[in-house]
Amino acid sequence: MIFEEHIPEYTLASRAHQSEDTIVEAGSVKIGAGCPVAVMAGPCAVESAESIKRIAGKVKAAGASVLRGGSYKPRTSPYSFQGIGPEGIGWLKEAGRASGMPVISEMVSENDMDLFTENVDIIQIGARNMQNFALLKAVGRTQKPVLLKRGAGATIDEWIMAAEYVLAGGNPNVILCERGIRTFEYATRNTMDLAVVPIIKEKTHLPIIVDPSHATGNWKYVEAVSLAAIAAGADGLLVEVHDDPDAAASDGAQSILPERFADLMEKARLVAKAVGREL
Ligand code: PEP
Ligand code: MN
């Protein structure tokens, strides 16, 4: 009884509140149940105007629908590459425009709100900031699509409650993204929680996508996890792709080459078809 009094219910995010699935629109791309599986792809970090444009062309040719690239990188060490900053957001926007894809990038501070609302189609809130309530309230005040990653140590209900912050602020355009959770297992960077896909679909009306790159931390496992996510009913993927992973400024070990990405997309199309989806 005590616990029931202390755990508030999420309302706006719940199926009980809204039975029809939320479809989030980013440019011409629709993300959600019944829509084609949306594949967001690109490097972990925007590194130069040339490289983001080159990689954009390659992932677009393979069938990606959204271009990803971080320009503000939340790194474990303060001595690691922290991202290009505002200039990189400009390069990402330009690469997206040139290749005909909306763009997604991670925002780490509400001070960057104007930069992101003006230049980015989907604002990513990273795993480390899932419960940064100031940030959640800030993106809740816009109508920009928000991709909310699951915190590495967050339960499903905590994650949905974080989404509730954005919805309660007045922004209905929330996409959830599973990117693996922290467990005792160290064979992978995080532990992919695949059951979360049907659970989120049952509990909420929000789109759910899967990030196989941060979930595994190893390019070798990215394809298998991607295909499994689509088979489980995910509405999309977020995949790190780099054409020179050894030289990547961040997350090279989990980045797949554009050729492998093209191969993954071929297989993903077959899996999507098997579960009644397009890609
Ligand atoms: C990223 O997408 O590059 C990232 C930092 O992801 P996460 O927040 O899931 O660690
Ligand atoms: Mn990354």
GROMACS .gro file of C-alpha atoms and ligand atoms in nm:
model
  290
    1MET     CA    1   0.000   0.000   0.000
    2ILE     CA    2   0.277   0.238   0.094
    3PHE     CA    3   0.449   0.172  -0.236
    4GLU     CA    4   0.131   0.226  -0.433
    5GLU     CA    5   0.096   0.566  -0.278
    6HIS     CA    6   0.453   0.656  -0.365
    7ILE     CA    7   0.467   0.537  -0.726
    8PRO     CA    8   0.266   0.773  -0.945
    9GLU     CA    9   0.108   0.635  -1.260
   10TYR     CA   10   0.202   0.751  -1.602
   11THR     CA   11  -0.111   0.854  -1.784
   12LEU     CA   12  -0.040   1.027  -2.112
   13ALA     CA   13   0.205   0.755  -2.222
   14SER     CA   14  -0.029   0.468  -2.138
   15ARG     CA   15  -0.234   0.251  -2.372
   16ALA     CA   16  -0.526   0.300  -2.137
   17HIS     CA   17  -0.515   0.674  -2.206
   18GLN     CA   18  -0.467   0.641  -2.581
   19SER     CA   19  -0.542   0.316  -2.760
   20GLU     CA   20  -0.428   0.419  -3.106
   21ASP     CA   21  -0.056   0.411  -3.179
   22THR     CA   22   0.135   0.739  -3.191
   23ILE     CA   23   0.298   0.805  -3.526
   24VAL     CA   24   0.586   1.053  -3.510
   25GLU     CA   25   0.667   1.248  -3.826
   26ALA     CA   26   1.021   1.369  -3.896
   27GLY     CA   27   1.029   1.545  -4.231
   28SER     CA   28   0.870   1.301  -4.473
   29VAL     CA   29   0.947   0.999  -4.254
   30LYS     CA   30   0.673   0.847  -4.037
   31ILE     CA   31   0.779   0.641  -3.738
   32GLY     CA   32   0.548   0.408  -3.549
   33ALA     CA   33   0.324   0.103  -3.569
   34GLY     CA   34   0.215   0.013  -3.921
   35CYS     CA   35   0.471   0.248  -4.080
   36PRO     CA   36   0.773   0.117  -4.269
   37VAL     CA   37   1.054   0.024  -4.028
   38ALA     CA   38   1.257   0.346  -3.998
   39VAL     CA   39   1.631   0.292  -4.008
   40MET     CA   40   1.841   0.576  -3.866
   41ALA     CA   41   2.205   0.535  -3.959
   42GLY     CA   42   2.532   0.723  -3.957
   43PRO     CA   43   2.846   0.768  -3.753
   44CYS     CA   44   2.850   0.792  -3.375
   45ALA     CA   45   2.996   1.140  -3.410
   46VAL     CA   46   3.000   1.403  -3.682
   47GLU     CA   47   3.371   1.434  -3.761
   48SER     CA   48   3.397   1.658  -4.067
   49ALA     CA   49   3.168   1.811  -4.328
   50GLU     CA   50   3.312   1.575  -4.590
   51SER     CA   51   3.287   1.250  -4.394
   52ILE     CA   52   2.929   1.302  -4.276
   53LYS     CA   53   2.823   1.383  -4.632
   54ARG     CA   54   3.006   1.078  -4.771
   55ILE     CA   55   2.859   0.839  -4.512
   56ALA     CA   56   2.513   0.994  -4.560
   57GLY     CA   57   2.525   0.913  -4.930
   58LYS     CA   58   2.619   0.553  -4.857
   59VAL     CA   59   2.356   0.483  -4.591
   60LYS     CA   60   2.088   0.653  -4.801
   61ALA     CA   61   2.179   0.435  -5.100
   62ALA     CA   62   2.137   0.127  -4.878
   63GLY     CA   63   1.789   0.241  -4.770
   64ALA     CA   64   1.833   0.437  -4.448
   65SER     CA   65   1.558   0.690  -4.387
   66VAL     CA   66   1.715   0.914  -4.119
   67LEU     CA   67   2.078   1.032  -4.084
   68ARG     CA   68   2.235   1.015  -3.737
   69GLY     CA   69   2.544   1.191  -3.605
   70GLY     CA   70   2.634   1.325  -3.262
   71SER     CA   71   2.799   1.663  -3.231
   72TYR     CA   72   2.781   1.679  -2.851
   73LYS     CA   73   2.919   1.353  -2.715
   74PRO     CA   74   2.855   1.245  -2.356
   75ARG     CA   75   3.183   1.060  -2.290
   76THR     CA   76   3.282   0.865  -1.983
   77SER     CA   77   3.618   1.045  -1.975
   78PRO     CA   78   3.655   1.423  -1.995
   79TYR     CA   79   3.972   1.362  -2.197
   80SER     CA   80   3.785   1.177  -2.476
   81PHE     CA   81   3.660   1.354  -2.788
   82GLN     CA   82   3.361   1.563  -2.681
   83GLY     CA   83   3.212   1.634  -3.023
   84ILE     CA   84   3.248   1.913  -3.276
   85GLY     CA   85   2.972   2.131  -3.127
   86PRO     CA   86   2.751   2.375  -3.322
   87GLU     CA   87   2.955   2.360  -3.643
   88GLY     CA   88   2.898   1.984  -3.661
   89ILE     CA   89   2.522   2.035  -3.633
   90GLY     CA   90   2.548   2.254  -3.945
   91TRP     CA   91   2.746   1.985  -4.129
   92LEU     CA   92   2.490   1.720  -4.029
   93LYS     CA   93   2.202   1.934  -4.149
   94GLU     CA   94   2.376   1.996  -4.480
   95ALA     CA   95   2.454   1.624  -4.527
   96GLY     CA   96   2.091   1.540  -4.452
   97ARG     CA   97   1.968   1.798  -4.700
   98ALA     CA   98   2.212   1.681  -4.969
   99SER     CA   99   2.112   1.315  -4.927
  100GLY     CA  100   1.741   1.378  -4.873
  101MET     CA  101   1.713   1.253  -4.514
  102PRO     CA  102   1.590   1.413  -4.192
  103VAL     CA  103   1.859   1.419  -3.924
  104ILE     CA  104   1.885   1.313  -3.560
  105SER     CA  105   2.145   1.432  -3.310
  106GLU     CA  106   2.191   1.418  -2.934
  107MET     CA  107   2.129   1.729  -2.726
  108VAL     CA  108   2.296   1.737  -2.383
  109SER     CA  109   2.197   2.081  -2.255
  110GLU     CA  110   1.877   2.284  -2.267
  111ASN     CA  111   2.097   2.584  -2.352
  112ASP     CA  112   2.127   2.436  -2.703
  113MET     CA  113   1.751   2.425  -2.756
  114ASP     CA  114   1.740   2.690  -3.031
  115LEU     CA  115   2.030   2.534  -3.221
  116PHE     CA  116   1.855   2.197  -3.220
  117THR     CA  117   1.500   2.310  -3.295
  118GLU     CA  118   1.628   2.511  -3.591
  119ASN     CA  119   1.862   2.253  -3.742
  120VAL     CA  120   1.772   1.901  -3.635
  121ASP     CA  121   1.461   1.697  -3.719
  122ILE     CA  122   1.474   1.463  -3.417
  123ILE     CA  123   1.633   1.554  -3.084
  124GLN     CA  124   1.803   1.258  -2.918
  125ILE     CA  125   1.810   1.241  -2.541
  126GLY     CA  126   2.087   0.998  -2.453
  127ALA     CA  127   2.086   0.714  -2.203
  128ARG     CA  128   2.291   0.918  -1.956
  129ASN     CA  129   2.033   1.196  -1.963
  130MET     CA  130   1.716   0.988  -1.950
  131GLN     CA  131   1.634   1.137  -1.611
  132ASN     CA  132   1.776   1.483  -1.673
  133PHE     CA  133   1.444   1.642  -1.590
  134ALA     CA  134   1.543   1.994  -1.695
  135LEU     CA  135   1.628   1.857  -2.039
  136LEU     CA  136   1.305   1.656  -2.057
  137LYS     CA  137   1.101   1.962  -1.962
  138ALA     CA  138   1.286   2.171  -2.223
  139VAL     CA  139   1.209   1.930  -2.510
  140GLY     CA  140   0.855   1.898  -2.376
  141ARG     CA  141   0.803   2.267  -2.451
  142THR     CA  142   0.860   2.216  -2.825
  143GLN     CA  143   0.680   2.003  -3.081
  144LYS     CA  144   1.005   1.857  -3.215
  145PRO     CA  145   1.024   1.478  -3.233
  146VAL     CA  146   1.224   1.347  -2.938
  147LEU     CA  147   1.406   1.013  -2.932
  148LEU     CA  148   1.437   0.910  -2.570
  149LYS     CA  149   1.695   0.643  -2.500
  150ARG     CA  150   1.657   0.408  -2.209
  151GLY     CA  151   1.903   0.472  -1.926
  152ALA     CA  152   2.148   0.186  -1.873
  153GLY     CA  153   2.012   0.136  -1.522
  154ALA     CA  154   1.650   0.231  -1.578
  155THR     CA  155   1.350   0.003  -1.537
  156ILE     CA  156   1.086   0.009  -1.806
  157ASP     CA  157   0.849   0.205  -1.582
  158GLU     CA  158   1.116   0.466  -1.503
  159TRP     CA  159   1.180   0.504  -1.874
  160ILE     CA  160   0.811   0.547  -1.955
  161MET     CA  161   0.786   0.798  -1.671
  162ALA     CA  162   1.070   0.997  -1.831
  163ALA     CA  163   0.870   0.997  -2.156
  164GLU     CA  164   0.573   1.118  -1.952
  165TYR     CA  165   0.772   1.433  -1.866
  166VAL     CA  166   0.796   1.520  -2.237
  167LEU     CA  167   0.431   1.438  -2.302
  168ALA     CA  168   0.317   1.629  -1.992
  169GLY     CA  169   0.508   1.932  -2.119
  170GLY     CA  170   0.288   1.930  -2.429
  171ASN     CA  171   0.504   1.745  -2.682
  172PRO     CA  172   0.336   1.424  -2.804
  173ASN     CA  173   0.618   1.334  -3.046
  174VAL     CA  174   0.818   1.086  -2.843
  175ILE     CA  175   1.002   0.782  -2.980
  176LEU     CA  176   1.150   0.536  -2.730
  177CYS     CA  177   1.486   0.373  -2.802
  178GLU     CA  178   1.619   0.062  -2.628
  179ARG     CA  179   2.001   0.059  -2.629
  180GLY     CA  180   2.082  -0.214  -2.382
  181ILE     CA  181   2.100  -0.211  -2.005
  182ARG     CA  182   2.381  -0.275  -1.760
  183THR     CA  183   2.396  -0.626  -1.618
  184PHE     CA  184   2.666  -0.858  -1.483
  185GLU     CA  185   2.743  -0.973  -1.839
  186TYR     CA  186   3.056  -0.830  -1.998
  187ALA     CA  187   3.063  -1.018  -2.330
  188THR     CA  188   2.872  -0.723  -2.470
  189ARG     CA  189   2.894  -0.353  -2.381
  190ASN     CA  190   2.535  -0.359  -2.254
  191THR     CA  191   2.271  -0.631  -2.241
  192MET     CA  192   2.006  -0.602  -2.509
  193ASP     CA  193   1.659  -0.629  -2.353
  194LEU     CA  194   1.458  -0.753  -2.649
  195ALA     CA  195   1.140  -0.829  -2.454
  196VAL     CA  196   1.109  -0.456  -2.400
  197VAL     CA  197   0.970  -0.420  -2.752
  198PRO     CA  198   0.641  -0.607  -2.695
  199ILE     CA  199   0.624  -0.476  -2.337
  200ILE     CA  200   0.645  -0.113  -2.451
  201LYS     CA  201   0.384  -0.185  -2.719
  202GLU     CA  202   0.155  -0.328  -2.453
  203LYS     CA  203   0.205  -0.053  -2.196
  204THR     CA  204   0.227   0.249  -2.424
  205HIS     CA  205   0.118   0.380  -2.763
  206LEU     CA  206   0.463   0.524  -2.841
  207PRO     CA  207   0.695   0.407  -3.119
  208ILE     CA  208   0.987   0.194  -3.003
  209ILE     CA  209   1.312   0.151  -3.190
  210VAL     CA  210   1.626  -0.046  -3.108
  211ASP     CA  211   1.992   0.060  -3.111
  212PRO     CA  212   2.195  -0.258  -3.171
  213SER     CA  213   2.524  -0.067  -3.173
  214HIS     CA  214   2.533   0.057  -2.813
  215ALA     CA  215   2.346  -0.256  -2.702
  216THR     CA  216   2.634  -0.479  -2.814
  217GLY     CA  217   2.938  -0.255  -2.847
  218ASN     CA  218   3.075  -0.488  -3.115
  219TRP     CA  219   3.013  -0.453  -3.490
  220LYS     CA  220   3.001  -0.833  -3.525
  221TYR     CA  221   2.674  -0.860  -3.332
  222VAL     CA  222   2.497  -0.559  -3.480
  223GLU     CA  223   2.331  -0.744  -3.768
  224ALA     CA  224   2.187  -1.028  -3.556
  225VAL     CA  225   2.044  -0.789  -3.297
  226SER     CA  226   1.901  -0.564  -3.570
  227LEU     CA  227   1.718  -0.852  -3.734
  228ALA     CA  228   1.591  -0.982  -3.400
  229ALA     CA  229   1.461  -0.634  -3.311
  230ILE     CA  230   1.260  -0.612  -3.633
  231ALA     CA  231   1.127  -0.964  -3.580
  232ALA     CA  232   1.018  -0.860  -3.229
  233GLY     CA  233   0.817  -0.570  -3.371
  234ALA     CA  234   1.049  -0.270  -3.337
  235ASP     CA  235   0.939   0.035  -3.537
  236GLY     CA  236   1.294   0.119  -3.634
  237LEU     CA  237   1.667   0.089  -3.575
  238LEU     CA  238   1.947   0.329  -3.484
  239VAL     CA  239   2.270   0.192  -3.632
  240GLU     CA  240   2.621   0.334  -3.618
  241VAL     CA  241   2.790   0.321  -3.958
  242HIS     CA  242   3.142   0.446  -4.037
  243ASP     CA  243   3.352   0.400  -4.350
  244ASP     CA  244   3.677   0.391  -4.153
  245PRO     CA  245   3.584   0.249  -3.810
  246ASP     CA  246   3.947   0.220  -3.695
  247ALA     CA  247   3.986   0.595  -3.736
  248ALA     CA  248   3.644   0.686  -3.587
  249ALA     CA  249   3.652   0.957  -3.320
  250SER     CA  250   3.415   0.750  -3.106
  251ASP     CA  251   3.256   0.405  -3.099
  252GLY     CA  252   3.458   0.262  -3.389
  253ALA     CA  253   3.444  -0.089  -3.241
  254GLN     CA  254   3.067  -0.105  -3.276
  255SER     CA  255   3.043   0.079  -3.610
  256ILE     CA  256   2.968  -0.125  -3.919
  257LEU     CA  257   3.105  -0.052  -4.266
  258PRO     CA  258   2.860   0.087  -4.525
  259GLU     CA  259   2.885  -0.240  -4.723
  260ARG     CA  260   2.784  -0.441  -4.418
  261PHE     CA  261   2.504  -0.198  -4.355
  262ALA     CA  262   2.377  -0.252  -4.710
  263ASP     CA  263   2.386  -0.625  -4.649
  264LEU     CA  264   2.204  -0.584  -4.316
  265MET     CA  265   1.934  -0.380  -4.492
  266GLU     CA  266   1.877  -0.657  -4.747
  267LYS     CA  267   1.822  -0.911  -4.470
  268ALA     CA  268   1.619  -0.663  -4.264
  269ARG     CA  269   1.380  -0.621  -4.557
  270LEU     CA  270   1.312  -0.996  -4.558
  271VAL     CA  271   1.258  -1.008  -4.181
  272ALA     CA  272   1.029  -0.705  -4.196
  273LYS     CA  273   0.825  -0.872  -4.468
  274ALA     CA  274   0.799  -1.189  -4.260
  275VAL     CA  275   0.635  -0.990  -3.979
  276GLY     CA  276   0.411  -0.792  -4.212
  277ARG     CA  277   0.614  -0.472  -4.229
  278GLU     CA  278   0.786  -0.278  -4.500
  279LEU     CA  279   1.130  -0.129  -4.472
  280PEP     C1  280   2.498   0.761  -2.908
  280PEP     O1  281   2.389   0.740  -2.966
  280PEP     O2  282   2.604   0.783  -2.968
  280PEP     C2  283   2.501   0.749  -2.760
  280PEP     C3  284   2.590   0.816  -2.687
  280PEP     O3  285   2.411   0.662  -2.713
  280PEP     P1  286   2.366   0.622  -2.563
  280PEP     O4  287   2.306   0.744  -2.506
  280PEP     O5  288   2.268   0.512  -2.589
  280PEP     O6  289   2.489   0.574  -2.491
  281MN      MN  290   2.794   0.609  -3.009
   0.00000   0.00000   0.00000
